[in-house]
Short mmCIF file of C-alpha atoms in Angstrom, two decimals:
data_model
loop_
_atom_site.label_atom_id
_atom_site.label_comp_id
_atom_site.label_asym_id
_atom_site.label_seq_id
_atom_site.Cartn_x
_atom_site.Cartn_y
_atom_site.Cartn_z
CA UNK V 1 0.00 0.00 0.00
CA UNK V 2 2.63 2.54 1.06
CA UNK V 3 4.80 1.88 -2.01
CA UNK V 4 1.82 2.45 -4.28
CA UNK V 5 0.87 5.70 -2.53
CA UNK V 6 4.44 6.96 -2.68
CA UNK V 7 4.61 6.09 -6.38
CA UNK V 8 1.28 7.82 -7.05
CA UNK V 9 2.33 11.02 -5.29
CA UNK V 10 5.74 11.02 -6.99
CA UNK V 11 4.19 10.78 -10.45
CA UNK V 12 1.37 13.30 -9.92
CA UNK V 13 1.69 15.74 -7.02
CA UNK V 14 5.47 16.13 -7.37
CA UNK V 15 5.04 17.56 -10.87
CA UNK V 16 3.42 20.65 -9.41
CA UNK V 17 0.41 20.86 -11.74
CA UNK V 18 -1.78 17.86 -10.88
CA UNK V 19 -3.81 18.80 -7.79
CA UNK V 20 -5.95 15.67 -7.48
CA UNK V 21 -6.47 12.22 -8.98
CA UNK V 22 -9.33 9.86 -9.65
CA UNK V 23 -8.88 6.20 -8.76
CA UNK V 24 -11.01 3.43 -10.26
CA UNK V 25 -10.21 0.01 -8.89
CA UNK V 26 -11.51 -3.55 -9.20
CA UNK V 27 -10.13 -6.90 -8.15
CA UNK V 28 -8.47 -7.08 -11.58
CA UNK V 29 -6.94 -3.62 -12.11
CA UNK V 30 -6.46 -0.16 -10.65
CA UNK V 31 -6.52 2.87 -12.94
CA UNK V 32 -5.68 6.50 -12.25
CA UNK V 33 -6.78 9.70 -14.00
CA UNK V 34 -5.77 13.29 -13.53
CA UNK V 35 -5.58 16.58 -15.41
CA UNK V 36 -3.77 19.88 -15.01
CA UNK V 37 -6.08 22.79 -14.19
CA UNK V 38 -5.12 24.51 -17.46
CA UNK V 39 -5.68 21.21 -19.33
CA UNK V 40 -2.10 21.23 -20.60
CA UNK V 41 -1.58 17.65 -19.36
CA UNK V 42 -3.96 14.69 -19.17
CA UNK V 43 -2.87 11.61 -17.22
CA UNK V 44 -4.07 8.03 -17.53
CA UNK V 45 -2.31 5.29 -15.60
CA UNK V 46 -2.71 1.65 -14.66
CA UNK V 47 -0.97 -0.25 -11.88
CA UNK V 48 0.79 -3.48 -12.74
CA UNK V 49 -1.27 -5.22 -10.06
CA UNK V 50 -4.58 -4.18 -8.47
CA UNK V 51 -4.27 -2.29 -5.18
CA UNK V 52 -5.68 -4.21 -2.22
CA UNK V 53 -8.81 -2.78 -0.56
CA UNK V 54 -9.18 -0.02 -3.17
CA UNK V 55 -12.25 -1.43 -4.92
CA UNK V 56 -14.46 1.41 -6.08
CA UNK V 57 -14.19 4.85 -7.67
CA UNK V 58 -13.12 7.86 -5.63
CA UNK V 59 -10.99 10.99 -5.69
CA UNK V 60 -7.77 11.78 -3.88
CA UNK V 61 -7.63 15.57 -3.30
CA UNK V 62 -5.03 17.64 -1.46
CA UNK V 63 -2.17 15.37 -2.46
CA UNK V 64 0.24 17.62 -0.58
CA UNK V 65 -1.32 16.47 2.70
CA UNK V 66 -1.00 12.84 1.65
CA UNK V 67 2.64 13.46 0.74
CA UNK V 68 3.28 14.95 4.20
CA UNK V 69 1.79 11.90 5.92
CA UNK V 70 3.85 9.51 3.77
CA UNK V 71 7.07 11.36 4.61
CA UNK V 72 6.34 11.71 8.32
CA UNK V 73 9.10 10.03 10.41
CA UNK V 74 6.44 8.62 12.75
CA UNK V 75 5.25 6.38 9.90
CA UNK V 76 8.67 5.32 8.69
CA UNK V 77 8.81 1.96 10.50
CA UNK V 78 6.22 -0.42 11.98
CA UNK V 79 3.38 1.86 10.93
CA UNK V 80 0.07 0.75 9.44
CA UNK V 81 -1.83 2.40 6.63
CA UNK V 82 -5.35 1.04 6.30
CA UNK V 83 -8.23 1.80 3.97
CA UNK V 84 -11.32 3.14 5.75
CA UNK V 85 -14.61 1.96 4.28
CA UNK V 86 -18.24 2.90 4.80
CA UNK V 87 -21.54 1.61 3.50
CA UNK V 88 -23.38 4.05 1.25
CA UNK V 89 -26.52 3.24 -0.70
CA UNK V 90 -26.07 -0.43 0.08
CA UNK V 91 -22.51 -0.50 -1.20
CA UNK V 92 -19.28 -0.64 0.79
CA UNK V 93 -16.82 1.88 -0.62
CA UNK V 94 -13.40 3.29 0.36
CA UNK V 95 -13.70 6.67 2.05
CA UNK V 96 -10.17 7.37 3.23
CA UNK V 97 -6.87 6.23 4.70
CA UNK V 98 -5.94 5.83 8.35
CA UNK V 99 -2.28 6.27 9.34
CA UNK V 100 -1.03 4.94 12.68
CA UNK V 101 2.49 4.61 14.03
CA UNK V 102 3.86 1.48 15.64
CA UNK V 103 2.98 2.54 19.19
CA UNK V 104 -0.52 3.63 18.24
CA UNK V 105 -0.07 7.07 19.77
CA UNK V 106 0.28 9.09 16.53
CA UNK V 107 -2.54 8.96 14.01
CA UNK V 108 -3.91 10.78 10.96
CA UNK V 109 -6.88 10.36 8.65
CA UNK V 110 -6.85 11.28 4.97
CA UNK V 111 -10.26 11.58 3.35
CA UNK V 112 -11.18 10.54 -0.19
CA UNK V 113 -13.50 12.54 -2.43
CA UNK V 114 -16.74 10.81 -3.35
CA UNK V 115 -17.36 9.50 -6.85
CA UNK V 116 -19.89 12.12 -7.95
CA UNK V 117 -17.61 15.04 -7.07
CA UNK V 118 -14.46 13.60 -8.67
CA UNK V 119 -16.41 12.66 -11.80
CA UNK V 120 -17.62 16.25 -12.07
CA UNK V 121 -14.16 17.72 -11.54
CA UNK V 122 -12.47 15.43 -14.06
CA UNK V 123 -15.32 14.97 -16.51
CA UNK V 124 -13.15 16.37 -19.33
CA UNK V 125 -10.38 13.83 -18.87
CA UNK V 126 -10.88 12.03 -22.13
CA UNK V 127 -8.38 11.26 -24.88
CA UNK V 128 -9.72 9.40 -27.87
CA UNK V 129 -6.30 8.27 -29.04
CA UNK V 130 -4.07 9.32 -31.90
CA UNK V 131 -1.87 7.95 -34.65
CA UNK V 132 1.63 8.27 -33.26
CA UNK V 133 3.98 9.22 -36.10
CA UNK V 134 7.19 9.15 -34.04
CA UNK V 135 8.14 6.88 -31.14
CA UNK V 136 11.43 6.56 -29.25
CA UNK V 137 13.03 6.29 -25.81
CA UNK V 138 14.85 9.53 -24.96
CA UNK V 139 18.36 9.31 -23.57
CA UNK V 140 19.49 10.94 -20.35
CA UNK V 141 21.89 13.02 -22.45
CA UNK V 142 19.01 14.40 -24.53
CA UNK V 143 16.97 15.21 -21.43
CA UNK V 144 19.99 17.03 -20.00
CA UNK V 145 20.48 18.99 -23.25
CA UNK V 146 16.84 20.07 -23.06
CA UNK V 147 17.53 21.35 -19.56
CA UNK V 148 20.55 23.33 -20.80
CA UNK V 149 18.50 25.02 -23.51
CA UNK V 150 15.55 25.65 -21.20
CA UNK V 151 17.89 27.37 -18.72
CA UNK V 152 19.43 29.47 -21.48
CA UNK V 153 15.97 30.54 -22.66
CA UNK V 154 14.17 30.76 -19.34
CA UNK V 155 11.94 33.52 -20.68
CA UNK V 156 10.29 31.06 -23.08
CA UNK V 157 7.26 29.18 -21.80
CA UNK V 158 7.11 26.83 -24.79
CA UNK V 159 9.48 25.15 -27.20
CA UNK V 160 8.95 24.07 -30.80
CA UNK V 161 9.28 20.57 -32.22
CA UNK V 162 9.93 19.64 -35.85
CA UNK V 163 11.74 17.04 -37.94
CA UNK V 164 14.71 17.73 -40.18
CA UNK V 165 15.57 14.65 -42.19
CA UNK V 166 15.83 11.83 -39.65
CA UNK V 167 16.41 14.21 -36.74
CA UNK V 168 13.89 15.45 -34.18
CA UNK V 169 14.76 19.07 -33.45
CA UNK V 170 13.70 21.14 -30.43
CA UNK V 171 13.98 24.92 -30.65
CA UNK V 172 13.41 27.97 -28.44
CA UNK V 173 12.53 31.51 -29.48
CA UNK V 174 12.35 32.81 -33.04
CA UNK V 175 14.03 35.21 -35.44
CA UNK V 176 12.89 38.22 -33.42
CA UNK V 177 14.29 36.98 -30.10
CA UNK V 178 17.25 35.18 -28.62
CA UNK V 179 16.94 31.71 -30.09
CA UNK V 180 18.43 28.26 -29.80
CA UNK V 181 17.90 24.74 -31.14
CA UNK V 182 19.34 21.26 -30.83
CA UNK V 183 18.81 17.71 -32.02
CA UNK V 184 16.87 15.93 -29.29
CA UNK V 185 16.74 12.56 -31.07
CA UNK V 186 18.50 11.39 -34.21
CA UNK V 187 17.74 8.43 -36.46
CA UNK V 188 13.98 8.62 -36.01
CA UNK V 189 11.35 7.03 -38.19
CA UNK V 190 8.40 9.19 -39.15
CA UNK V 191 7.96 12.83 -40.10
CA UNK V 192 6.19 15.88 -38.74
CA UNK V 193 4.68 18.04 -41.46
CA UNK V 194 3.85 20.76 -38.94
CA UNK V 195 5.77 22.55 -36.23
CA UNK V 196 4.06 22.32 -32.85
CA UNK V 197 4.80 23.87 -29.48
CA UNK V 198 4.68 22.34 -26.00
CA UNK V 199 5.09 23.84 -22.52
CA UNK V 200 8.67 23.68 -21.26
CA UNK V 201 8.04 23.23 -17.54
CA UNK V 202 5.49 20.44 -17.89
CA UNK V 203 7.58 18.42 -20.35
CA UNK V 204 10.75 18.81 -18.30
CA UNK V 205 9.00 17.83 -15.07
CA UNK V 206 7.64 14.64 -16.63
CA UNK V 207 10.97 13.72 -18.22
CA UNK V 208 12.64 14.08 -14.81
CA UNK V 209 10.45 11.35 -13.28
CA UNK V 210 11.91 8.02 -12.26
CA UNK V 211 11.10 5.13 -14.58
CA UNK V 212 11.44 3.85 -18.14
CA UNK V 213 10.37 6.64 -20.48
CA UNK V 214 8.92 6.45 -23.98
CA UNK V 215 7.93 9.46 -26.07
CA UNK V 216 5.40 9.48 -28.91
CA UNK V 217 4.46 12.42 -31.12
CA UNK V 218 1.45 12.71 -33.40
CA UNK V 219 1.60 15.05 -36.37
CA UNK V 220 -2.03 15.83 -35.57
CA UNK V 221 -0.75 17.72 -32.52
CA UNK V 222 -0.24 15.57 -29.43
CA UNK V 223 2.68 14.42 -27.32
CA UNK V 224 2.59 11.24 -25.26
CA UNK V 225 5.19 10.63 -22.55
CA UNK V 226 4.85 7.20 -20.95
CA UNK V 227 6.67 6.47 -17.67
CA UNK V 228 6.79 2.93 -16.32
CA UNK V 229 7.71 3.22 -12.65
CA UNK V 230 7.75 -0.51 -12.00
CA UNK V 231 4.55 -0.15 -9.97
CA UNK V 232 2.36 1.57 -12.57
CA UNK V 233 2.50 2.81 -16.14
CA UNK V 234 1.68 6.51 -16.38
CA UNK V 235 0.68 8.08 -19.70
CA UNK V 236 0.94 11.86 -19.90
CA UNK V 237 -0.86 13.37 -22.88
CA UNK V 238 -0.01 16.96 -23.83
CA UNK V 239 -2.12 18.59 -26.56
CA UNK V 240 0.05 20.75 -28.81
CA UNK V 241 -0.13 24.49 -29.18
CA UNK V 242 0.18 26.26 -32.52
CA UNK V 243 3.59 27.78 -33.15
#
């Protein structure tokens, strides 16, 4: 349980733009949905194994509070984290988490958001899929080069993506400003007929996550960054902006 919660917080709350998540869980699978308030990032994830005692659909708000509980030294060893359940409309559903240290003299309760409210808040979290024209696994060197350019052009909120031959090129600024570009990935298959822009901070934050990373780009205007943490596979969808 604790490892899953830590993984969830690390791949949502830690990014700084995902304030809450929706969890839908059965005995067969556990899925997670979230969305940035400005709709710049949509998240869909599935755990490799279903999470015990999480059967149902509910929201997890105020992830900062959950993060604080998970990092509390009182819960580092011999602590228990249990799922609190209640019966509502003839159905037993998860309503929160109860934290208790080994001695039983330090406790906290974290409350879930009910299904109707989380469904209303995340009702726009839908992605119908896309034809991915480019797919690759970015190297640590490429991610570091992106960081160098982003630091050099910190005034830019977005960067542009295009293909030149078999190279995927990222660029910052334009002819009227300080500008820079670099080859992010060489030897790619697929072409982009259009130049799209994506937000720098969001892309960098996702690429800095721990896990196996795959990037996919659709010429129709979407970026998919998939991160397999070993506990869950998180798909971050970023709709493109016009140049």
